[in-house]
Amino acid sequence: MMMKNIHLLIAFLIFLFLSCANSSSNKNLDEENQRLKVELELFKNLENNRQRVVEHSGTRMFNVENEREVVSVLFDTEDFDIYGRAVWTPNFAERLDFPISYDGFCYTKTDKVLFFNDEFQRALVIFGTYEIMDNEEVNTSHVSSPMLSLAYFTQRKNNEWELTAFKKSFVHHGSWGEMGNTEIKQVGKKNFVLDLSWGYNSTGEGKEWTTFYSIPDFNEIFHITTAHTFSGFEENDKNAFANKAKFSILPSDKRFGDILIEITGTKPSDKEERIISANEDKVFVYDEQAGVYIVQIEPEETPVTDETSIEITP
């Protein structure tokens, strides 16, 4: 009887072991199948993205009015959040430049599309990549600025635009989590530039800047401070000042017209601790050799004496 019970116990233990093993095996099989399904779906999405990129790389043709398609192909993603921002995975180099959000991804949206005509119909699509916090909102700290990306198109047919330039990581533009101003400005005969302007205020001091970039190579060719203010650290602070610069493109047949800068207000002296007038007019001319705007300076002649030679002092 004892031997029979032992045999029954052994049989039961074997059955229990096999049942557990089978249950564990089934559970592992279900988990493996689920993992394979997820990987298969990711692979399909990846292949679809690759196919779309290959197709557009071959033709470079887009419909710029279809913002979702443009950002999807250029940033290689099919994923969008509920706010319409494209969600994509940055590589190592991009992590050094782009704002990285709380989950390790980048969030990009189309800011605007700028159209102009310089002999051909052109379109410049402006993208902004923002740092998203874990509450799904944009980081609005004073040092948070979106990365600006540019896609430059030329119209070939009614709704077909050829991609002729793409700058994925162009420049950080703005502050407090907001994109600075972007517009197209004509600077010469059928010649246009990208005009970026933005400002920053902190601890009583404020500054505003304007920068021109050539099209389509997008090199910086002109940069000025358009406003500078300091309210001081106390009421009626003797060191307070404020100045602003108004600029205009002078009429010309040049490829890059001259730029007149009219500065008004006050500024701190470079020589001593006091506030002086900032009123001044400057003319900037484009230097073809340097590829940038420079200040036009009228040379002054030094009188000739027996002990000196002719010297031009800027």
mmCIF file of C-alpha atoms in Angstrom:
data_model
loop_
_atom_site.group_PDB
_atom_site.id
_atom_site.type_symbol
_atom_site.label_atom_id
_atom_site.label_comp_id
_atom_site.label_asym_id
_atom_site.label_seq_id
_atom_site.Cartn_x
_atom_site.Cartn_y
_atom_site.Cartn_z
ATOM 1 C CA MET A 1 0.000 0.000 0.000
ATOM 2 C CA MET A 2 2.822 2.307 0.941
ATOM 3 C CA MET A 3 4.593 1.535 -2.326
ATOM 4 C CA LYS A 4 1.396 2.224 -4.279
ATOM 5 C CA ASN A 5 0.979 5.630 -2.575
ATOM 6 C CA ILE A 6 4.559 6.482 -3.330
ATOM 7 C CA HIS A 7 3.983 5.590 -6.975
ATOM 8 C CA LEU A 8 0.818 7.702 -7.017
ATOM 9 C CA LEU A 9 2.679 10.627 -5.402
ATOM 10 C CA ILE A 10 5.464 10.352 -7.938
ATOM 11 C CA ALA A 11 2.944 10.199 -10.751
ATOM 12 C CA PHE A 12 1.135 13.261 -9.375
ATOM 13 C CA LEU A 13 4.359 15.238 -9.048
ATOM 14 C CA ILE A 14 5.326 14.332 -12.598
ATOM 15 C CA PHE A 15 1.872 15.395 -13.842
ATOM 16 C CA LEU A 16 2.103 18.654 -11.873
ATOM 17 C CA PHE A 17 5.583 19.376 -13.231
ATOM 18 C CA LEU A 18 4.505 18.709 -16.813
ATOM 19 C CA SER A 19 1.380 20.821 -16.373
ATOM 20 C CA CYS A 20 3.406 23.745 -14.998
ATOM 21 C CA ALA A 21 6.011 23.368 -17.713
ATOM 22 C CA ASN A 22 3.294 23.263 -20.350
ATOM 23 C CA SER A 23 1.562 26.314 -18.809
ATOM 24 C CA SER A 24 4.857 28.187 -18.645
ATOM 25 C CA SER A 25 5.633 27.132 -22.186
ATOM 26 C CA ASN A 26 2.245 28.357 -23.410
ATOM 27 C CA LYS A 27 2.727 31.665 -21.581
ATOM 28 C CA ASN A 28 6.191 32.098 -23.063
ATOM 29 C CA LEU A 29 4.814 31.193 -26.478
ATOM 30 C CA ASP A 30 2.081 33.817 -26.180
ATOM 31 C CA GLU A 31 4.605 36.450 -25.124
ATOM 32 C CA GLU A 32 6.903 35.478 -27.978
ATOM 33 C CA ASN A 33 4.043 35.639 -30.489
ATOM 34 C CA GLN A 34 3.050 39.076 -29.189
ATOM 35 C CA ARG A 35 6.640 40.299 -29.433
ATOM 36 C CA LEU A 36 6.920 38.978 -32.984
ATOM 37 C CA LYS A 37 3.674 40.721 -33.937
ATOM 38 C CA VAL A 38 4.971 44.036 -32.581
ATOM 39 C CA GLU A 39 8.306 43.613 -34.356
ATOM 40 C CA LEU A 40 6.529 42.671 -37.584
ATOM 41 C CA GLU A 41 4.370 45.803 -37.377
ATOM 42 C CA LEU A 42 7.407 47.963 -36.690
ATOM 43 C CA PHE A 43 9.203 46.341 -39.614
ATOM 44 C CA LYS A 44 6.235 47.004 -41.914
ATOM 45 C CA ASN A 45 6.140 50.663 -40.834
ATOM 46 C CA LEU A 46 9.894 50.938 -41.335
ATOM 47 C CA GLU A 47 9.643 49.423 -44.804
ATOM 48 C CA ASN A 48 6.772 51.765 -45.676
ATOM 49 C CA ASN A 49 8.815 54.751 -44.504
ATOM 50 C CA ARG A 50 11.833 53.566 -46.479
ATOM 51 C CA GLN A 51 9.708 53.085 -49.574
ATOM 52 C CA ARG A 52 8.247 56.584 -49.247
ATOM 53 C CA VAL A 53 11.711 58.076 -48.760
ATOM 54 C CA VAL A 54 13.093 56.129 -51.753
ATOM 55 C CA GLU A 55 10.204 57.286 -53.932
ATOM 56 C CA HIS A 56 10.676 60.930 -52.958
ATOM 57 C CA SER A 57 14.473 60.686 -53.133
ATOM 58 C CA GLY A 58 14.128 59.550 -56.720
ATOM 59 C CA THR A 59 11.676 62.211 -57.852
ATOM 60 C CA ARG A 60 12.122 64.847 -55.103
ATOM 61 C CA MET A 61 8.535 65.869 -55.878
ATOM 62 C CA PHE A 62 6.084 66.872 -53.147
ATOM 63 C CA ASN A 63 2.776 68.585 -52.627
ATOM 64 C CA VAL A 64 3.806 71.342 -50.208
ATOM 65 C CA GLU A 65 0.178 71.892 -49.212
ATOM 66 C CA ASN A 66 0.167 68.376 -47.715
ATOM 67 C CA GLU A 67 2.121 69.335 -44.584
ATOM 68 C CA ARG A 68 1.788 65.909 -42.968
ATOM 69 C CA GLU A 69 3.313 64.128 -45.953
ATOM 70 C CA VAL A 70 6.209 66.592 -46.209
ATOM 71 C CA VAL A 71 7.214 66.352 -42.542
ATOM 72 C CA SER A 72 6.660 62.571 -42.548
ATOM 73 C CA VAL A 73 9.098 61.981 -45.407
ATOM 74 C CA LEU A 74 11.726 64.571 -44.467
ATOM 75 C CA PHE A 75 11.878 63.439 -40.838
ATOM 76 C CA ASP A 76 11.390 59.744 -41.704
ATOM 77 C CA THR A 77 8.409 58.981 -39.478
ATOM 78 C CA GLU A 78 4.766 58.004 -39.615
ATOM 79 C CA ASP A 79 4.170 58.762 -35.937
ATOM 80 C CA PHE A 80 2.254 61.880 -34.861
ATOM 81 C CA ASP A 81 0.955 62.892 -31.446
ATOM 82 C CA ILE A 82 -2.561 64.197 -30.764
ATOM 83 C CA TYR A 83 -1.352 67.768 -31.407
ATOM 84 C CA GLY A 84 -0.172 66.941 -34.924
ATOM 85 C CA ARG A 85 3.534 66.973 -34.061
ATOM 86 C CA ALA A 86 5.711 64.437 -35.866
ATOM 87 C CA VAL A 87 7.511 62.130 -33.422
ATOM 88 C CA TRP A 88 10.870 60.785 -34.591
ATOM 89 C CA THR A 89 14.014 59.142 -33.226
ATOM 90 C CA PRO A 90 17.201 61.273 -33.380
ATOM 91 C CA ASN A 91 20.589 59.714 -34.057
ATOM 92 C CA PHE A 92 23.655 60.484 -31.918
ATOM 93 C CA ALA A 93 24.670 63.625 -33.851
ATOM 94 C CA GLU A 94 21.105 64.957 -33.843
ATOM 95 C CA ARG A 95 20.894 64.507 -30.070
ATOM 96 C CA LEU A 96 23.710 67.065 -29.783
ATOM 97 C CA ASP A 97 21.723 69.700 -31.730
ATOM 98 C CA PHE A 98 17.996 69.081 -31.388
ATOM 99 C CA PRO A 99 15.806 69.605 -28.305
ATOM 100 C CA ILE A 100 15.239 66.127 -26.845
ATOM 101 C CA SER A 101 11.895 65.597 -25.099
ATOM 102 C CA TYR A 102 11.136 63.753 -21.872
ATOM 103 C CA ASP A 103 10.723 60.385 -23.653
ATOM 104 C CA GLY A 104 13.924 60.604 -25.727
ATOM 105 C CA PHE A 105 12.139 61.490 -28.985
ATOM 106 C CA CYS A 106 12.000 64.682 -31.070
ATOM 107 C CA TYR A 107 8.702 66.497 -31.706
ATOM 108 C CA THR A 108 8.488 68.517 -34.935
ATOM 109 C CA LYS A 109 5.703 70.519 -36.538
ATOM 110 C CA THR A 110 5.351 72.763 -39.590
ATOM 111 C CA ASP A 111 5.498 76.397 -38.469
ATOM 112 C CA LYS A 112 4.625 78.066 -41.785
ATOM 113 C CA VAL A 113 5.075 77.928 -45.558
ATOM 114 C CA LEU A 114 6.496 81.057 -47.241
ATOM 115 C CA PHE A 115 5.924 81.606 -50.966
ATOM 116 C CA PHE A 116 7.799 84.006 -53.262
ATOM 117 C CA ASN A 117 8.695 84.417 -56.931
ATOM 118 C CA ASP A 118 12.186 85.260 -58.186
ATOM 119 C CA GLU A 119 11.595 84.015 -61.787
ATOM 120 C CA PHE A 120 10.272 80.708 -60.533
ATOM 121 C CA GLN A 121 7.583 80.083 -57.936
ATOM 122 C CA ARG A 122 9.355 79.115 -54.704
ATOM 123 C CA ALA A 123 8.204 77.754 -51.353
ATOM 124 C CA LEU A 124 10.158 77.701 -48.110
ATOM 125 C CA VAL A 125 8.712 75.374 -45.472
ATOM 126 C CA ILE A 126 9.671 76.257 -41.896
ATOM 127 C CA PHE A 127 9.711 73.457 -39.291
ATOM 128 C CA GLY A 128 10.164 73.782 -35.535
ATOM 129 C CA THR A 129 11.357 71.027 -33.198
ATOM 130 C CA TYR A 130 10.350 71.663 -29.581
ATOM 131 C CA GLU A 131 11.260 70.152 -26.220
ATOM 132 C CA ILE A 132 8.129 68.476 -24.814
ATOM 133 C CA MET A 133 7.754 67.936 -21.065
ATOM 134 C CA ASP A 134 6.100 64.909 -19.421
ATOM 135 C CA ASN A 135 2.820 66.864 -19.241
ATOM 136 C CA GLU A 136 2.801 66.953 -23.086
ATOM 137 C CA GLU A 137 3.416 70.732 -23.086
ATOM 138 C CA VAL A 138 6.322 72.694 -24.569
ATOM 139 C CA ASN A 139 9.173 73.669 -22.246
ATOM 140 C CA THR A 140 8.690 77.447 -21.813
ATOM 141 C CA SER A 141 11.831 78.255 -19.793
ATOM 142 C CA HIS A 142 13.765 81.329 -20.956
ATOM 143 C CA VAL A 143 16.599 79.238 -22.432
ATOM 144 C CA SER A 144 14.274 76.924 -24.372
ATOM 145 C CA SER A 145 14.318 77.626 -28.098
ATOM 146 C CA PRO A 146 13.056 75.409 -30.932
ATOM 147 C CA MET A 147 15.381 74.063 -33.597
ATOM 148 C CA LEU A 148 14.459 75.544 -36.958
ATOM 149 C CA SER A 149 14.571 73.311 -40.068
ATOM 150 C CA LEU A 150 14.169 74.483 -43.679
ATOM 151 C CA ALA A 151 12.887 72.792 -46.836
ATOM 152 C CA TYR A 152 13.213 74.790 -50.069
ATOM 153 C CA PHE A 153 11.004 73.905 -53.058
ATOM 154 C CA THR A 154 10.575 75.011 -56.676
ATOM 155 C CA GLN A 155 7.206 74.604 -58.370
ATOM 156 C CA ARG A 156 7.210 72.427 -61.491
ATOM 157 C CA LYS A 157 3.484 71.769 -61.927
ATOM 158 C CA ASN A 158 0.310 72.917 -60.177
ATOM 159 C CA ASN A 159 0.695 70.741 -57.093
ATOM 160 C CA GLU A 160 4.164 69.311 -57.711
ATOM 161 C CA TRP A 161 7.098 70.968 -56.014
ATOM 162 C CA GLU A 162 10.700 69.819 -56.353
ATOM 163 C CA LEU A 163 12.787 69.734 -53.190
ATOM 164 C CA THR A 164 15.985 71.648 -53.986
ATOM 165 C CA ALA A 165 17.469 72.145 -50.495
ATOM 166 C CA PHE A 166 16.888 70.773 -47.007
ATOM 167 C CA LYS A 167 18.523 71.994 -43.799
ATOM 168 C CA LYS A 168 17.435 69.648 -41.025
ATOM 169 C CA SER A 169 19.338 71.284 -38.147
ATOM 170 C CA PHE A 170 19.587 74.914 -39.266
ATOM 171 C CA VAL A 171 19.593 77.111 -36.163
ATOM 172 C CA HIS A 172 17.935 77.500 -32.754
ATOM 173 C CA HIS A 173 15.505 80.381 -33.155
ATOM 174 C CA GLY A 174 13.483 82.054 -30.403
ATOM 175 C CA SER A 175 13.218 81.929 -26.613
ATOM 176 C CA TRP A 176 10.787 80.990 -23.836
ATOM 177 C CA GLY A 177 9.810 77.917 -25.886
ATOM 178 C CA GLU A 178 8.451 79.994 -28.785
ATOM 179 C CA MET A 179 9.623 80.305 -32.388
ATOM 180 C CA GLY A 180 11.002 83.716 -33.369
ATOM 181 C CA ASN A 181 9.704 85.644 -36.376
ATOM 182 C CA THR A 182 10.450 84.253 -39.855
ATOM 183 C CA GLU A 183 9.780 85.956 -43.165
ATOM 184 C CA ILE A 184 11.045 86.393 -46.709
ATOM 185 C CA LYS A 185 12.463 89.819 -47.597
ATOM 186 C CA GLN A 186 13.425 91.162 -51.003
ATOM 187 C CA VAL A 187 16.878 92.780 -50.951
ATOM 188 C CA GLY A 188 17.588 93.326 -54.640
ATOM 189 C CA LYS A 189 16.344 92.780 -58.156
ATOM 190 C CA LYS A 190 14.555 89.412 -57.999
ATOM 191 C CA ASN A 191 16.691 88.457 -55.022
ATOM 192 C CA PHE A 192 15.293 87.344 -51.673
ATOM 193 C CA VAL A 193 16.668 86.441 -48.250
ATOM 194 C CA LEU A 194 15.334 84.656 -45.186
ATOM 195 C CA ASP A 195 14.834 87.216 -42.405
ATOM 196 C CA LEU A 196 14.962 85.829 -38.849
ATOM 197 C CA SER A 197 14.218 88.202 -35.978
ATOM 198 C CA TRP A 198 13.780 87.475 -32.288
ATOM 199 C CA GLY A 199 14.233 89.003 -28.854
ATOM 200 C CA TYR A 200 15.166 88.150 -25.287
ATOM 201 C CA ASN A 201 14.452 89.800 -21.933
ATOM 202 C CA SER A 202 15.951 88.963 -18.553
ATOM 203 C CA THR A 203 16.866 90.801 -15.303
ATOM 204 C CA GLY A 204 15.956 94.234 -16.623
ATOM 205 C CA GLU A 205 17.814 93.915 -19.931
ATOM 206 C CA GLY A 206 16.258 93.288 -23.317
ATOM 207 C CA LYS A 207 17.699 92.736 -26.790
ATOM 208 C CA GLU A 208 16.287 92.174 -30.267
ATOM 209 C CA TRP A 209 18.183 90.975 -33.337
ATOM 210 C CA THR A 210 17.692 90.528 -37.075
ATOM 211 C CA THR A 211 19.676 88.170 -39.290
ATOM 212 C CA PHE A 212 19.534 87.712 -43.075
ATOM 213 C CA TYR A 213 20.348 84.377 -44.741
ATOM 214 C CA SER A 214 20.938 84.021 -48.474
ATOM 215 C CA ILE A 215 18.707 81.700 -50.507
ATOM 216 C CA PRO A 216 19.136 78.862 -51.440
ATOM 217 C CA ASP A 217 22.485 78.204 -49.691
ATOM 218 C CA PHE A 218 21.240 79.808 -46.424
ATOM 219 C CA ASN A 219 24.519 81.421 -45.396
ATOM 220 C CA GLU A 220 24.395 84.261 -42.848
ATOM 221 C CA ILE A 221 25.058 87.523 -44.714
ATOM 222 C CA PHE A 222 23.803 90.252 -42.356
ATOM 223 C CA HIS A 223 23.234 90.605 -38.601
ATOM 224 C CA ILE A 224 22.365 93.595 -36.406
ATOM 225 C CA THR A 225 20.966 94.366 -32.964
ATOM 226 C CA THR A 226 17.674 96.159 -33.633
ATOM 227 C CA ALA A 227 16.926 97.094 -30.000
ATOM 228 C CA HIS A 228 18.791 97.189 -26.695
ATOM 229 C CA THR A 229 17.298 98.342 -23.403
ATOM 230 C CA PHE A 230 18.376 98.319 -19.777
ATOM 231 C CA SER A 231 15.956 99.548 -17.104
ATOM 232 C CA GLY A 232 18.521 99.443 -14.313
ATOM 233 C CA PHE A 233 18.438 97.804 -10.910
ATOM 234 C CA GLU A 234 16.619 100.628 -9.137
ATOM 235 C CA GLU A 235 14.164 103.419 -9.918
ATOM 236 C CA ASN A 236 15.678 106.224 -11.998
ATOM 237 C CA ASP A 237 18.902 104.240 -12.376
ATOM 238 C CA LYS A 238 21.511 106.507 -13.986
ATOM 239 C CA ASN A 239 22.798 103.557 -16.007
ATOM 240 C CA ALA A 240 19.438 102.922 -17.722
ATOM 241 C CA PHE A 241 19.380 103.307 -21.494
ATOM 242 C CA ALA A 242 17.317 102.359 -24.551
ATOM 243 C CA ASN A 243 18.031 102.396 -28.261
ATOM 244 C CA LYS A 244 16.540 100.913 -31.406
ATOM 245 C CA ALA A 245 17.549 100.535 -35.033
ATOM 246 C CA LYS A 246 15.310 100.984 -38.034
ATOM 247 C CA PHE A 247 16.594 99.504 -41.285
ATOM 248 C CA SER A 248 15.456 99.782 -44.883
ATOM 249 C CA ILE A 249 16.634 98.356 -48.209
ATOM 250 C CA LEU A 250 17.654 101.211 -50.524
ATOM 251 C CA PRO A 251 16.211 101.054 -54.094
ATOM 252 C CA SER A 252 18.790 99.564 -56.434
ATOM 253 C CA ASP A 253 19.377 97.303 -59.420
ATOM 254 C CA LYS A 254 22.069 95.497 -57.460
ATOM 255 C CA ARG A 255 21.722 91.813 -56.644
ATOM 256 C CA PHE A 256 22.014 92.802 -52.969
ATOM 257 C CA GLY A 257 20.817 96.345 -52.325
ATOM 258 C CA ASP A 258 22.435 98.622 -49.749
ATOM 259 C CA ILE A 259 20.883 98.651 -46.263
ATOM 260 C CA LEU A 260 20.350 101.925 -44.369
ATOM 261 C CA ILE A 261 20.414 101.621 -40.569
ATOM 262 C CA GLU A 262 18.997 104.526 -38.505
ATOM 263 C CA ILE A 263 19.815 104.176 -34.792
ATOM 264 C CA THR A 264 18.101 106.380 -32.189
ATOM 265 C CA GLY A 265 18.148 106.535 -28.390
ATOM 266 C CA THR A 266 20.882 106.211 -25.780
ATOM 267 C CA LYS A 267 23.687 103.777 -24.997
ATOM 268 C CA PRO A 268 26.559 103.336 -22.489
ATOM 269 C CA SER A 269 29.842 104.976 -23.417
ATOM 270 C CA ASP A 270 32.751 102.716 -24.389
ATOM 271 C CA LYS A 271 35.256 105.113 -22.786
ATOM 272 C CA GLU A 272 33.715 106.096 -19.464
ATOM 273 C CA GLU A 273 30.831 105.234 -17.139
ATOM 274 C CA ARG A 274 28.060 107.420 -18.497
ATOM 275 C CA ILE A 275 25.139 107.236 -20.917
ATOM 276 C CA ILE A 276 25.518 108.956 -24.275
ATOM 277 C CA SER A 277 23.473 109.447 -27.419
ATOM 278 C CA ALA A 278 23.197 106.450 -29.717
ATOM 279 C CA ASN A 279 21.867 108.464 -32.671
ATOM 280 C CA GLU A 280 23.699 107.316 -35.773
ATOM 281 C CA ASP A 281 23.100 106.356 -39.394
ATOM 282 C CA LYS A 282 25.016 103.544 -41.101
ATOM 283 C CA VAL A 283 24.973 102.120 -44.596
ATOM 284 C CA PHE A 284 25.801 98.446 -45.133
ATOM 285 C CA VAL A 285 26.933 97.279 -48.576
ATOM 286 C CA TYR A 286 27.268 93.725 -49.827
ATOM 287 C CA ASP A 287 30.848 92.546 -50.295
ATOM 288 C CA GLU A 288 30.769 90.027 -53.161
ATOM 289 C CA GLN A 289 34.159 88.595 -52.258
ATOM 290 C CA ALA A 290 33.388 88.075 -48.571
ATOM 291 C CA GLY A 291 29.760 87.123 -49.224
ATOM 292 C CA VAL A 292 28.434 89.321 -46.385
ATOM 293 C CA TYR A 293 27.228 92.861 -45.728
ATOM 294 C CA ILE A 294 29.846 95.257 -44.318
ATOM 295 C CA VAL A 295 29.638 98.839 -43.059
ATOM 296 C CA GLN A 296 30.364 101.429 -45.713
ATOM 297 C CA ILE A 297 33.077 103.717 -44.315
ATOM 298 C CA GLU A 298 34.043 107.036 -45.829
ATOM 299 C CA PRO A 299 37.862 107.327 -45.599
ATOM 300 C CA GLU A 300 39.413 110.447 -44.096
ATOM 301 C CA GLU A 301 42.677 111.821 -45.420
ATOM 302 C CA THR A 302 45.480 112.776 -43.023
ATOM 303 C CA PRO A 303 47.219 116.037 -44.014
ATOM 304 C CA VAL A 304 50.616 115.514 -45.663
ATOM 305 C CA THR A 305 53.656 116.964 -43.887
ATOM 306 C CA ASP A 306 57.374 116.532 -44.304
ATOM 307 C CA GLU A 307 57.400 113.842 -41.608
ATOM 308 C CA THR A 308 54.333 111.866 -42.652
ATOM 309 C CA SER A 309 53.092 110.101 -45.717
ATOM 310 C CA ILE A 310 49.529 109.782 -46.903
ATOM 311 C CA GLU A 311 47.565 107.562 -44.521
ATOM 312 C CA ILE A 312 43.912 106.576 -44.734
ATOM 313 C CA THR A 313 42.255 106.233 -41.317
ATOM 314 C CA PRO A 314 38.891 104.482 -41.164
#
